[in-house]
Amino acid sequence: MGASEDFGAFLTDGGYLSDGAWGRVQEVLLEAQQGMAGTIAGLGLLSEVDLSLALAKHFELPTASDDDWPITPVDIPDLNPIFLQACHILPVRDMGSELEVIVADPTDDYAVKALAFAARKPISMKVATLRKIEGVINKLYFGGDASLIDELDVDAIADDVDRLKELATDAPVIRFVDRMIDDALSRRASDIHVEPLNGKLQIRFRVDGILVEVPGPAKDMVSAVVSRLKIMSDMDIAERRLPQDGRMRVRAHGKEIDFRVSTSPTSQGEAVVLRLLDRGAVRLEFDSLGFDDQVKTPFRNALKRPDGIVLVTGPTGSGKTTTLYTGLSELNTPGRKILTVEDPVEYVLDGIGQVQVDNRIGRTFAKTLRSFLRQDPDIIMVGEIRDGETASIAIQASLTGHLVLSTLHTNSAAAAISRLLDMEVEDYLISSTIRLVMAQRLVRTLCDHCRYETEPNVDFLADLGLSASDGPFFDGHGCEACHNTGYQGRRMIAEVLQITPEIELAILAHKSGTELEQLAQKGGMRTLFDHGLEVVRGGQTSLAEVLRVTRERS
């Protein structure tokens, strides 16, 4: 037990296992008299991959690569394949002076010495997982097929719901999921993408709007990790053919974090996306979001109106809902009744009636919005205007003395008018009810620790209609504080289209979005790019980042 005890100390000191878990291993080893690697894997205390890596590290042995596995058995007279199978040891190459083997358990001195005696030469070892060694031995000596062993095992497990539940509660799976969530929170990620890819799980965090890949779990944990997330989100783990939606709450970093969880069946398995809804991380204040006076003043003035429609536009993930929540938080007083219909309700606001859309039972935006009109509200928020029916009811609500806040998916403020016309909303209703349209984007802010002033190429600036005098310009080197991205955090840039008499006439004349935008700019509207350029001059972001979310997208 000497080598095993040394390895046990390595596992506990390195945080692989707790003292209690190693105690369980020792108890089983004494009672069952079986191999240590098989015991740890059988108890589910470590995945087979993590276990083999830990063994290789502790005993300073290489791990087996794909090229190391033999195509034909090594010729060793009187060698019993059952011995190889029982001891999880495989001869892979006769080097003349020594025999190269792959083992699952380097602490098993008996197996190594017995094989060295049979081969009449010393042994050099590499480490691999129990399952891989079993599969190759089965193929070489017993006529089986090792090429699909991992996939077959995974499929078999995926069809066994009870086994999935058991695996999902194993310590390595729980530890991996907890570590993944903790890492996402540490990096201030907004989403976690868990996606099957070539039999493995690809894990990516969306940090400041950009997807970043992080290490995934072992291949033998794929089904268990997905099942763990589904169990935590109160989903049906047996249903893998249809998309599912759920929510879960996790306590981490000293606070409760809500997650909106969505699964989607793909050709390679179930993909899971977790949206982090950390209400405490979002300050519902215009200044903290990046509003300056050119945005804040007209937006607040529109919110003070007793009726009409205020629209916020932009692509998914541009902060539209957060902007509307910030507006509602300012309007939320005991003297006003505020109702919202959302898909989904991302943050619960005290004192406001919030309804989540559920198309399965017919609770659509349009039906809920229609019912709101019988509830005597002062202010209504519609999560998104998706169709002509919802747009029509929102217009009617504004005409009957309600302030309506909503969002549209358009690239610019002026394009929102064209979108409503496409929904067959009458032009005179648009011109008489829309008070303000704001298009916004989120740009990454430069890291304070590695920001530096730079001088972009003159020709590059000229292509943008700029010159060095439009600076200064800044960029980020990348450092440990920002995970070598050069950016840390995000802020909003926006353009605000106010419905002036000139804009009203242009709407009635069915002017295009481009013509409306040109007319608004003549009236003093600052474009998204212009606002972004001001943020660049202030040293908060880079020119490349502003181009990424404005010019490149359009």
XYZ file of C-alpha atoms in Angstrom:
554
model
C 0.000 0.000 0.000
C 3.020 2.302 0.054
C 2.598 3.658 -3.483
C -1.158 3.897 -2.976
C -0.757 5.828 0.277
C 1.674 8.254 -1.375
C -0.810 8.766 -4.205
C -3.631 9.244 -1.692
C -1.656 12.034 -0.033
C -1.089 13.571 -3.479
C -4.846 13.493 -4.193
C -5.860 15.058 -0.876
C -3.077 17.663 -0.838
C -3.870 18.613 -4.443
C -7.602 19.006 -3.804
C -8.602 16.096 -6.029
C -10.248 14.273 -3.112
C -11.276 15.208 0.404
C -9.814 13.340 3.376
C -13.193 11.661 3.850
C -13.326 10.497 0.231
C -9.827 9.019 0.459
C -10.905 7.278 3.654
C -13.724 5.607 1.722
C -11.217 4.450 -0.906
C -9.001 2.884 1.782
C -11.966 1.080 3.344
C -12.978 -0.444 -0.002
C -9.376 -1.400 -0.806
C -9.082 -3.293 2.489
C -12.458 -5.023 2.164
C -12.580 -5.837 -1.565
C -8.864 -6.310 -2.243
C -9.221 -4.706 -5.691
C -7.130 -2.236 -7.668
C -6.914 1.367 -6.515
C -7.739 2.931 -9.920
C -10.790 0.700 -10.297
C -11.898 1.545 -6.759
C -11.698 5.320 -7.224
C -13.416 5.178 -10.621
C -16.056 2.766 -9.321
C -16.907 5.022 -6.398
C -17.323 7.957 -8.803
C -14.904 10.117 -6.844
C -12.945 11.103 -9.969
C -13.647 10.684 -13.657
C -11.444 8.118 -15.395
C -9.725 10.848 -17.418
C -8.983 13.005 -14.351
C -7.761 9.922 -12.507
C -5.359 8.892 -15.284
C -3.978 12.438 -15.538
C -3.449 12.567 -11.769
C -1.670 9.183 -11.804
C 0.584 10.279 -14.659
C 1.439 13.536 -12.887
C 2.188 11.921 -9.531
C 4.304 9.072 -10.900
C 5.892 11.304 -13.557
C 4.741 9.049 -16.382
C 3.580 10.040 -19.882
C -0.048 9.547 -20.902
C -0.838 7.381 -23.908
C -1.525 9.178 -27.182
C -3.629 7.917 -30.094
C -0.450 6.742 -31.872
C 0.640 4.563 -28.944
C -2.058 1.905 -29.266
C -0.987 -1.268 -31.096
C -2.730 -2.620 -34.195
C -1.706 -6.234 -33.454
C -0.865 -7.982 -30.156
C 2.755 -7.935 -28.984
C 4.190 -11.462 -29.223
C 4.938 -12.668 -25.693
C 5.026 -16.495 -25.350
C 2.602 -18.070 -22.855
C 0.997 -14.681 -22.028
C -2.599 -15.123 -20.823
C -4.885 -12.351 -22.163
C -7.196 -12.825 -19.173
C -4.335 -11.629 -16.968
C -4.047 -8.450 -19.078
C -7.783 -7.889 -18.881
C -7.947 -8.397 -15.129
C -4.967 -6.141 -14.389
C -5.731 -3.463 -17.040
C -2.241 -3.621 -18.473
C -1.463 -3.781 -22.203
C 1.873 -4.495 -23.946
C 2.131 -2.060 -26.848
C 5.688 -2.241 -28.223
C 8.741 -4.480 -27.842
C 11.675 -2.057 -27.863
C 14.295 -4.835 -27.701
C 15.880 -3.786 -24.443
C 12.539 -3.099 -22.763
C 8.794 -3.641 -23.142
C 6.561 -0.592 -23.429
C 3.145 -1.033 -21.784
C 0.055 1.076 -21.061
C -1.437 0.732 -17.578
C -4.469 2.099 -15.777
C -2.916 1.708 -12.311
C 0.843 2.296 -11.884
C 0.508 1.366 -8.189
C -0.181 -2.266 -9.141
C 3.370 -3.622 -8.679
C 2.218 -7.223 -9.028
C 0.944 -6.757 -12.611
C 4.056 -4.874 -13.746
C 6.478 -7.391 -12.203
C 4.522 -10.378 -13.566
C 4.553 -8.977 -17.091
C 8.268 -8.126 -16.844
C 8.938 -11.738 -15.782
C 6.897 -13.135 -18.712
C 8.634 -10.858 -21.233
C 12.079 -11.365 -19.624
C 12.882 -7.646 -19.853
C 12.218 -4.422 -17.919
C 9.006 -2.441 -18.342
C 8.414 1.227 -19.327
C 4.931 2.565 -18.650
C 2.402 5.037 -20.005
C -0.967 5.742 -18.428
C -4.487 5.576 -19.907
C -8.054 5.122 -18.674
C -9.510 1.807 -17.563
C -12.183 1.922 -20.246
C -9.780 2.563 -23.116
C -7.449 -0.237 -22.063
C -10.373 -2.650 -21.677
C -11.610 -1.785 -25.156
C -8.267 -2.303 -26.875
C -7.584 -5.587 -25.040
C -11.060 -6.767 -26.050
C -10.309 -5.921 -29.684
C -6.790 -7.404 -29.873
C -7.252 -10.596 -27.864
C -10.991 -11.379 -27.832
C -12.190 -10.231 -31.266
C -14.260 -7.290 -30.044
C -14.419 -3.768 -31.480
C -12.738 -1.025 -29.461
C -13.286 1.763 -31.971
C -16.774 2.553 -30.768
C -16.508 1.568 -27.133
C -16.744 5.086 -25.735
C -19.607 6.044 -28.007
C -21.520 2.822 -27.320
C -21.110 3.242 -23.588
C -22.260 6.853 -23.760
C -25.319 5.948 -25.825
C -26.203 3.100 -23.507
C -25.952 5.339 -20.487
C -27.984 8.083 -22.197
C -30.852 5.606 -22.672
C -30.792 4.546 -19.011
C -32.577 7.270 -17.047
C -31.858 5.730 -13.658
C -28.164 5.475 -14.495
C -28.178 9.088 -15.697
C -29.669 10.238 -12.384
C -27.045 8.241 -10.522
C -24.170 9.677 -12.569
C -25.535 13.225 -12.263
C -25.190 12.997 -8.483
C -21.636 11.636 -8.556
C -19.028 13.808 -6.880
C -16.906 14.497 -10.012
C -19.947 15.670 -11.976
C -21.196 17.893 -9.168
C -17.708 19.298 -8.699
C -17.300 20.038 -12.421
C -20.678 21.829 -12.699
C -20.033 23.853 -9.534
C -16.554 24.801 -10.762
C -17.937 25.786 -14.186
C -20.558 28.074 -12.654
C -18.050 29.585 -10.221
C -15.608 30.241 -13.074
C -18.353 31.886 -15.152
C -19.257 34.197 -12.277
C -15.596 35.071 -11.675
C -15.248 36.067 -15.330
C -18.524 38.071 -15.221
C -20.016 35.890 -17.974
C -23.589 36.532 -19.093
C -24.145 33.052 -20.586
C -22.708 29.550 -20.383
C -22.913 27.452 -23.570
C -22.642 23.669 -23.061
C -22.564 22.031 -26.496
C -21.835 18.463 -27.664
C -19.061 18.334 -30.233
C -17.512 15.127 -31.601
C -18.439 13.113 -28.543
C -17.188 15.729 -26.075
C -18.685 18.788 -24.411
C -17.528 22.206 -25.588
C -17.909 24.800 -22.820
C -17.963 28.481 -23.783
C -18.646 31.594 -21.697
C -20.042 34.775 -23.195
C -17.915 37.459 -21.559
C -18.677 41.069 -22.483
C -20.563 39.841 -25.549
C -17.756 37.590 -26.868
C -17.704 33.778 -26.601
C -14.602 32.371 -24.887
C -13.872 28.631 -24.794
C -12.883 27.038 -21.484
C -11.832 23.441 -20.656
C -14.662 20.922 -20.786
C -15.313 17.725 -18.821
C -13.994 14.245 -19.552
C -15.675 12.386 -22.397
C -17.226 9.887 -20.002
C -18.986 12.732 -18.153
C -20.833 14.192 -21.163
C -24.278 12.721 -20.474
C -23.894 13.147 -16.724
C -23.079 16.888 -16.919
C -26.046 17.615 -19.192
C -28.311 15.554 -16.920
C -26.993 17.382 -13.866
C -27.925 20.747 -15.390
C -31.386 19.445 -16.375
C -32.038 18.063 -12.889
C -30.990 21.357 -11.288
C -33.394 23.187 -13.660
C -36.361 20.863 -12.943
C -36.382 19.473 -16.482
C -37.279 15.987 -17.698
C -33.932 14.232 -18.192
C -35.616 11.430 -20.171
C -36.828 13.889 -22.842
C -34.031 14.568 -25.314
C -36.027 14.982 -28.529
C -37.702 18.317 -27.737
C -36.374 21.674 -26.480
C -36.974 22.435 -22.804
C -36.838 25.582 -20.700
C -36.192 25.826 -16.995
C -34.773 27.924 -14.195
C -32.462 27.226 -11.312
C -31.013 29.117 -8.392
C -27.468 28.623 -7.140
C -25.753 30.140 -4.154
C -22.281 31.286 -5.153
C -19.907 34.101 -4.228
C -22.016 34.764 -1.142
C -25.282 35.475 -2.996
C -28.187 33.818 -4.776
C -27.793 33.660 -8.570
C -30.737 32.831 -10.833
C -30.221 31.041 -14.146
C -32.520 30.749 -17.130
C -31.739 27.391 -18.733
C -32.621 26.221 -22.230
C -31.914 22.881 -23.919
C -31.954 22.190 -27.639
C -31.572 18.811 -29.380
C -28.821 18.852 -32.016
C -27.452 16.222 -34.373
C -24.634 15.505 -31.880
C -26.697 15.579 -28.678
C -28.364 18.051 -26.340
C -26.996 21.577 -26.132
C -27.634 23.619 -22.984
C -27.433 27.389 -22.586
C -27.505 29.013 -19.148
C -28.279 32.739 -18.911
C -26.971 34.227 -15.666
C -29.518 36.530 -14.071
C -27.475 38.169 -11.341
C -29.764 41.000 -10.332
C -27.226 42.283 -7.848
C -24.653 42.747 -10.625
C -26.922 45.137 -12.567
C -27.333 48.668 -11.283
C -30.574 50.049 -12.659
C -29.224 53.582 -12.955
C -28.869 55.523 -16.190
C -25.411 56.831 -15.318
C -23.976 53.383 -14.571
C -25.338 52.063 -17.881
C -23.492 54.739 -19.852
C -26.269 57.272 -20.498
C -24.976 60.779 -21.056
C -27.131 63.923 -21.187
C -27.806 63.598 -24.943
C -29.458 60.237 -24.261
C -30.700 60.569 -20.714
C -32.574 63.871 -21.087
C -34.808 62.984 -24.072
C -35.384 59.455 -22.751
C -36.486 60.724 -19.338
C -38.680 63.356 -20.970
C -40.433 60.650 -22.981
C -40.995 58.614 -19.821
C -42.676 61.625 -18.205
C -45.360 61.698 -20.875
C -48.758 60.356 -19.729
C -49.262 58.321 -22.892
C -47.571 57.222 -26.101
C -44.980 54.589 -26.995
C -41.272 54.540 -26.171
C -39.249 51.990 -28.167
C -35.757 50.628 -27.561
C -34.208 48.756 -30.497
C -31.133 46.687 -31.145
C -29.984 43.099 -31.662
C -30.224 40.358 -29.037
C -27.879 41.036 -26.133
C -27.666 44.794 -26.627
C -29.148 45.631 -23.207
C -32.623 46.700 -24.339
C -34.455 45.018 -21.459
C -32.049 46.440 -18.882
C -32.685 49.927 -20.247
C -36.445 49.435 -19.964
C -36.084 48.061 -16.413
C -34.077 51.154 -15.508
C -36.840 53.360 -16.870
C -39.472 51.383 -14.965
C -37.486 51.639 -11.732
C -37.666 55.434 -11.993
C -41.388 55.341 -12.793
C -42.182 52.801 -10.060
C -44.005 54.720 -7.330
C -47.019 53.780 -5.174
C -49.129 56.191 -7.221
C -48.666 54.275 -10.494
C -49.772 50.818 -11.553
C -47.214 49.173 -13.816
C -47.726 45.868 -15.654
C -45.243 44.011 -17.840
C -45.503 41.047 -20.206
C -42.122 39.439 -20.930
C -40.534 36.355 -22.433
C -39.018 35.553 -20.027
C -39.222 37.650 -16.844
C -35.499 38.200 -16.282
C -35.536 40.312 -13.118
C -38.330 40.566 -10.568
C -39.095 44.184 -9.686
C -40.933 44.868 -6.443
C -44.221 46.730 -6.847
C -44.656 45.818 -10.527
C -46.982 43.139 -11.928
C -44.911 40.942 -14.253
C -46.362 38.217 -16.479
C -44.320 35.652 -18.412
C -45.459 34.563 -21.865
C -46.351 30.861 -22.207
C -47.379 29.942 -25.735
C -48.176 26.359 -24.674
C -51.276 27.562 -22.838
C -52.047 30.444 -25.192
C -50.611 33.180 -22.950
C -49.162 35.225 -25.796
C -47.964 38.832 -25.882
C -51.133 39.919 -27.670
C -53.607 38.138 -25.363
C -51.837 39.265 -22.199
C -51.557 42.834 -23.438
C -55.283 42.846 -24.270
C -56.115 41.643 -20.756
C -53.900 44.375 -19.266
C -56.241 47.033 -20.635
C -58.943 45.741 -18.259
C -56.587 46.016 -15.267
C -56.502 49.834 -15.164
C -52.699 50.236 -15.527
C -50.869 53.526 -15.927
C -47.777 52.099 -17.596
C -47.346 48.912 -19.638
C -44.112 47.263 -20.714
C -44.182 44.768 -23.586
C -41.004 42.683 -23.715
C -40.983 42.719 -27.506
C -43.307 43.717 -30.331
C -43.050 40.677 -32.580
C -46.087 40.889 -34.839
C -48.772 43.159 -36.166
C -51.370 42.074 -33.596
C -49.133 42.989 -30.651
C -48.172 46.261 -32.336
C -51.828 47.132 -32.948
C -52.828 46.494 -29.321
C -49.839 48.503 -28.052
C -50.913 51.402 -30.298
C -54.484 51.178 -28.995
C -53.228 51.122 -25.409
C -51.224 54.296 -25.985
C -54.241 55.989 -27.586
C -56.368 55.237 -24.517
C -54.052 57.045 -22.116
C -51.322 54.517 -21.298
C -47.560 54.884 -21.542
C -46.220 51.820 -23.362
C -42.571 50.744 -23.289
C -41.335 48.040 -25.634
C -38.495 46.745 -27.810
C -37.977 45.910 -31.479
C -35.216 44.012 -33.244
C -33.910 46.583 -35.710
C -30.413 47.851 -36.470
C -31.180 51.556 -36.165
C -33.729 53.852 -34.576
C -35.171 54.950 -37.929
C -35.554 51.321 -39.050
C -38.098 50.813 -36.225
C -40.543 53.041 -38.108
C -40.129 50.973 -41.280
C -40.591 47.799 -39.241
C -43.917 49.004 -37.837
C -45.079 49.954 -41.338
C -44.133 46.433 -42.456
C -46.406 45.136 -39.687
C -49.216 47.072 -41.405
C -49.585 49.641 -38.635
C -51.200 52.771 -40.099
C -48.760 55.632 -40.672
C -50.921 58.202 -38.888
C -51.041 55.972 -35.782
C -47.256 55.654 -35.762
C -46.697 59.389 -36.096
C -49.224 60.233 -33.388
C -48.245 57.626 -30.762
C -44.472 57.072 -30.998
C -42.725 59.519 -28.655
C -39.145 58.319 -28.983
C -37.107 55.494 -30.516
C -33.699 54.681 -29.095
C -31.276 52.262 -30.779
C -28.495 50.993 -28.571
C -25.463 48.714 -28.483
C -23.123 47.498 -25.777
C -19.402 48.120 -26.286
C -16.670 46.532 -24.222
C -14.785 48.971 -22.020
C -10.989 48.962 -21.912
C -9.209 47.407 -18.952
C -7.943 50.079 -16.569
C -4.790 48.067 -15.910
C -3.513 47.735 -19.484
C -5.132 50.586 -21.441
C -2.786 52.667 -23.553
C -3.023 55.472 -26.116
C -2.450 54.420 -29.719
C -2.219 55.977 -33.174
C -4.320 54.135 -35.809
C -3.119 53.930 -39.402
C -3.794 57.170 -41.312
C -5.289 55.370 -44.321
C -7.535 53.325 -42.021
C -8.835 56.495 -40.396
C -9.366 58.108 -43.787
C -11.534 55.180 -44.890
C -13.761 55.968 -41.915
C -13.850 59.662 -42.681
C -11.633 60.390 -39.689
C -8.187 61.823 -39.026
C -5.719 61.847 -36.163
C -7.349 65.049 -34.892
C -10.535 63.060 -34.146
C -8.639 61.260 -31.360
C -7.108 60.521 -29.002
C -7.529 56.779 -29.566
C -6.924 53.988 -27.074
C -6.518 50.225 -26.968
C -5.723 47.477 -24.434
C -2.586 45.328 -24.267
C -4.271 42.479 -22.391
C -3.249 41.436 -18.882
C -4.077 39.003 -16.101
C -6.823 41.268 -14.738
C -8.781 41.121 -18.026
C -7.824 37.522 -18.968
C -5.597 38.956 -21.742
C -8.535 40.447 -23.681
C -7.757 44.128 -23.113
C -11.363 44.713 -22.041
C -13.249 44.543 -18.783
C -16.972 45.314 -18.564
C -19.384 46.968 -20.990
C -21.290 50.221 -21.421
C -24.038 51.464 -23.685
C -23.883 53.693 -26.756
C -27.094 54.908 -28.359
C -28.830 57.056 -30.943
C -32.130 58.748 -30.067
C -34.791 59.502 -32.672
C -37.275 62.050 -31.364
C -40.536 62.373 -33.272
C -40.466 66.012 -34.335
C -43.011 67.607 -36.697
C -40.576 67.066 -39.590
C -40.226 63.370 -38.720
C -44.017 63.033 -38.433
C -44.459 64.374 -41.977
C -41.757 62.003 -43.240
C -43.545 59.041 -41.602
C -46.853 60.040 -43.219
C -45.003 60.224 -46.554
C -43.648 56.693 -45.985
C -40.041 57.826 -46.241
C -37.484 55.014 -46.013
C -35.434 54.312 -42.920
C -32.357 55.842 -44.569
C -34.237 59.040 -45.425
C -35.636 59.263 -41.894
C -32.144 58.843 -40.472
C -30.707 61.561 -42.695
C -33.548 63.911 -41.721
C -32.984 63.149 -38.017
C -29.246 63.823 -38.328
C -29.982 67.189 -39.897
C -32.121 67.859 -36.842
C -29.217 67.080 -34.535
C -29.478 63.325 -33.906
C -26.171 61.765 -32.862
C -25.623 58.369 -34.495
C -24.433 55.213 -32.767
C -21.007 55.595 -34.364
C -20.716 59.233 -33.307
C -21.602 58.367 -29.714
C -19.098 55.514 -29.833
C -16.408 57.880 -31.096
C -17.019 60.159 -28.107
C -16.580 57.170 -25.802
C -13.321 56.336 -27.615
C -12.013 59.868 -27.061
C -12.827 59.500 -23.380
C -10.523 56.478 -23.204
C -13.317 54.049 -22.286
C -13.226 51.839 -25.385
C -11.346 51.272 -28.618
C -12.181 52.313 -32.172
C -12.128 48.647 -33.218
C -14.780 47.817 -30.620
C -17.074 50.624 -31.789
C -16.689 49.456 -35.377
C -17.492 45.879 -34.312
C -20.905 46.800 -32.945
C -21.852 49.573 -35.401
C -20.268 49.665 -38.842
C -19.476 45.964 -39.140
C -22.941 44.883 -38.067
C -24.609 47.180 -40.577
